[in-house]
Every structure is written in structure tokens, then in C-alpha cells.
Amino acid sequence: MSVLTVGIDVSQDKLDVAIISKSQDKPTDLGTFSNANKGHKKLLKQLKNIIKKHELEKIRVVIEPSGGYEQPIARFALDHEWTVNMVNPFKVRKWAESEGIRAKTDRMDARLLANFAIAKGTLPQWQPQEEHIAQLDEMLKRKEELQQSLLREKNRLNALLLKLKFEGSALASIKRSIEWIQDEIRRLENDINDHIGKHTDLKEQVKKLKKTPGVGDKNSLYFLVLFHRWTSLTQGLGSAKQLTSYVGLDPVPRSSGSSIKCHEAISRKGNPSLRKMLYLGALGAVYGTTKSPLRTFFNRLVSRGKHKKLALIACARKILIWAWTTFHKNTSFDPLKFTS
């Protein structure tokens, strides 16, 4: 069967696309598309024209997980009966290194994904999350959007109050908007609680996750969705180290010979909101009033000369690994077992 392989590098706002078939020597750039329904339809139109022109029979889309930003195009592809391969970024990077590929841009990454798929041949086919997890994911995303809107409106209100000495229509409009957003957030939180209550498996998983240091009411559901997504992406075979890379908390050493030595940084690949939640969870566990194993871990790193911010990032990474382990093994956090 003649197949058109489509490599897509996904970011929050755009898709960089490259295509290749077995009859080609190397992939070619198809262009950049919006990571929204309009961009997906534009990509569909172009791929249909290519399929018809070259008499190909099937489309295979190759994507790396990107903190959830890959979900819309992946589901769009499945809706149009394309095969979707969600490949492990760590394996792609190691394969690229073995091939002597060093340069990295979004367009190059799209071509790299297409090349990787051709070189590896058959890859596991991706399937979407279970419906009740997908519903929870969408509700949490909507809540986050509303919270961001609320913050913007409050900032507008404060700015206007500083400028005006009287009540005006603009001020009243902002106040009404703030009240409406707050009501919507409360409704959505009630819907989320009802959804968790209807699914005993989710309720039990959340209960166990909350026993992990750095995990609480504000972030537990986001981590729950993350772990279900990671399980789906990796067919249950993903490791904690690979998950760390997926979230973007993996350390990236930066040095060259003896002349260039930079501070170790993290890759920052994936969803920044999740990294922020993990970092804030680390702050709370380390500096909070309740004694936590993370505080002991943090103090040990600092006593060895680690910068405090880097130690907090290491604590965020530790929260992720501990929480994933409790979820993956369906167990509760045990300080003696996890910190020994």
C-alpha cells in the first residue's frame, strides 16, 4: 500500500509539516499551519490534493507528544481515518544523534519525524483517551481559561480605579464581567466534582495522589489527566524519566570543551502550566508549615552547594516522579519506601 508519511512538529499555536513517501529520497516542507480547526482543514485540503496527484492510498501522521497541544490535530487525523503514530521524543532524539543530525528548528523537527517514521517502518498506532478522562481534561482546560480571564479583568479593574475618581460604564462593565466569570468558575468546579463523584476509579486515584508531597486540591486533577494521557501515549510502557522529558523538566547540560560551561537548564518542552504547578507544589512542600520529605531532599541538595532555585526544580521533578509512581503502581505514597 502506498503511504504518505506526514511529520508534524506541534506547538501551542502552529503546526510545522513535512511529507515523504517511500518513493522520495528525503522529506519536503509542506508549510506552517494554525493549530486550530481552520488550520487543520487547510492541511486536510493540501494532503487530499497530494494523495490524488501522486495516486497514494493512505496518510500516516507522525507526532511527538507536546503537553496536550498535539491532541486536537491527532483527533482530527483519526476523524479522517488517518493513521496516527505518537512517537517517543527521547527515542527520536537518540535516533537523530545516531544519524549525525544536530541542528534543531521546528521545520527540521517535522522533517526529522517523517524521516524517523520511514526508517523505523511500523510504529504503534495511537488511540485517544477514554471519554471520561477526555471530558475531565476539557473541563480543567476551560477552568484554566476562565481563571486567566478573571486575572485579566481584575488587572483592568485595578488599572481603571487608579485612573478614575468616579464610577463609569466601563468600570461597571468590568465588575459585571468579574462576577460572571466567578460564577462560571464555581459552576464548573461543581461539574468537575460531580464528574469525579460519578467515577469511583478517578475518585480513588485522586485520593491516593493527594497523599504525595506537593500534590493537593489545586493540582491533583491536572496530574491525574496528565498520567492518564501519558499511559495512553505510551501504551502503559512509559517510564518516569520519559515522563519528565514529556513535561519539560528534564535537565539539559550545556557545555562545550573547557571554554563554555553554562548552568544546567531544563528543556521546557511541553505544557508550561504543568511545570508551574509542580514548581509551586515544590515551594509549598519545602517552605510550608507541615514537615515534608521534600524539605529534607531540598536541604540535602542545598547543603551540597546546589543553588536554591535549581534545588526547587529538582523537587518539582521529584513530585512528578513520586506522583507518577503512586498512580502507575496504584499505591499510596509511603515516605519510608519513596525516600529511602
Short mmCIF file of N, CA and C in Angstrom, two decimals, residues 142 145-157 169-187:
data_model
loop_
_atom_site.label_atom_id
_atom_site.label_comp_id
_atom_site.label_asym_id
_atom_site.label_seq_id
_atom_site.Cartn_x
_atom_site.Cartn_y
_atom_site.Cartn_z
N ARG A 142 -10.99 24.47 30.45
CA ARG A 142 -11.94 25.59 30.49
C ARG A 142 -11.79 26.38 31.79
N GLU A 145 -8.79 28.57 31.52
CA GLU A 145 -9.07 29.72 30.65
C GLU A 145 -9.85 30.80 31.41
N LEU A 146 -10.84 30.36 32.17
CA LEU A 146 -11.65 31.31 32.94
C LEU A 146 -10.81 32.01 34.01
N GLN A 147 -9.93 31.26 34.65
CA GLN A 147 -9.07 31.86 35.68
C GLN A 147 -8.14 32.90 35.08
N GLN A 148 -7.65 32.65 33.88
CA GLN A 148 -6.80 33.63 33.21
C GLN A 148 -7.61 34.87 32.83
N SER A 149 -8.85 34.66 32.38
CA SER A 149 -9.73 35.79 32.05
C SER A 149 -10.04 36.61 33.29
N LEU A 150 -10.27 35.92 34.40
CA LEU A 150 -10.57 36.61 35.66
C LEU A 150 -9.39 37.48 36.09
N LEU A 151 -8.19 36.95 35.95
CA LEU A 151 -7.00 37.72 36.32
C LEU A 151 -6.86 38.97 35.45
N ARG A 152 -7.12 38.81 34.15
CA ARG A 152 -7.03 39.97 33.25
C ARG A 152 -8.06 41.04 33.60
N GLU A 153 -9.28 40.62 33.91
CA GLU A 153 -10.33 41.57 34.25
C GLU A 153 -10.02 42.28 35.58
N LYS A 154 -9.48 41.57 36.52
CA LYS A 154 -9.10 42.20 37.80
C LYS A 154 -7.98 43.22 37.60
N ASN A 155 -7.05 42.90 36.71
CA ASN A 155 -5.98 43.84 36.41
C ASN A 155 -6.54 45.10 35.74
N ARG A 156 -7.52 44.91 34.85
CA ARG A 156 -8.16 46.06 34.20
C ARG A 156 -8.90 46.91 35.24
N LEU A 157 -9.57 46.24 36.17
CA LEU A 157 -10.31 46.96 37.20
C LEU A 157 -9.36 47.80 38.05
N SER A 169 -19.40 53.67 33.14
CA SER A 169 -19.92 52.49 32.46
C SER A 169 -18.86 51.42 32.30
N ALA A 170 -17.64 51.86 31.98
CA ALA A 170 -16.55 50.90 31.78
C ALA A 170 -16.26 50.14 33.06
N LEU A 171 -16.23 50.87 34.18
CA LEU A 171 -15.97 50.24 35.48
C LEU A 171 -17.08 49.25 35.83
N ALA A 172 -18.32 49.65 35.60
CA ALA A 172 -19.46 48.76 35.89
C ALA A 172 -19.42 47.50 35.03
N SER A 173 -19.02 47.66 33.77
CA SER A 173 -18.93 46.52 32.85
C SER A 173 -17.89 45.51 33.34
N ILE A 174 -16.74 46.02 33.78
CA ILE A 174 -15.69 45.13 34.27
C ILE A 174 -16.16 44.39 35.52
N LYS A 175 -16.84 45.08 36.40
CA LYS A 175 -17.34 44.43 37.63
C LYS A 175 -18.35 43.34 37.30
N ARG A 176 -19.23 43.61 36.33
CA ARG A 176 -20.20 42.57 35.91
C ARG A 176 -19.48 41.38 35.30
N SER A 177 -18.46 41.66 34.51
CA SER A 177 -17.68 40.59 33.89
C SER A 177 -16.99 39.72 34.93
N ILE A 178 -16.41 40.35 35.95
CA ILE A 178 -15.73 39.61 37.02
C ILE A 178 -16.73 38.72 37.75
N GLU A 179 -17.90 39.27 38.04
CA GLU A 179 -18.93 38.48 38.74
C GLU A 179 -19.38 37.29 37.90
N TRP A 180 -19.56 37.51 36.59
CA TRP A 180 -19.98 36.41 35.71
C TRP A 180 -18.92 35.32 35.64
N ILE A 181 -17.64 35.71 35.50
CA ILE A 181 -16.56 34.72 35.41
C ILE A 181 -16.46 33.92 36.71
N GLN A 182 -16.58 34.60 37.84
CA GLN A 182 -16.52 33.90 39.13
C GLN A 182 -17.65 32.89 39.27
N ASP A 183 -18.85 33.26 38.81
CA ASP A 183 -19.99 32.34 38.83
C ASP A 183 -19.72 31.12 37.93
N GLU A 184 -19.15 31.37 36.75
CA GLU A 184 -18.85 30.28 35.81
C GLU A 184 -17.82 29.33 36.39
N ILE A 185 -16.82 29.88 37.07
CA ILE A 185 -15.80 29.03 37.69
C ILE A 185 -16.41 28.15 38.75
N ARG A 186 -17.31 28.73 39.57
CA ARG A 186 -17.97 27.94 40.61
C ARG A 186 -18.83 26.83 40.00
N ARG A 187 -19.56 27.15 38.92
CA ARG A 187 -20.38 26.12 38.26
C ARG A 187 -19.51 25.00 37.71
#
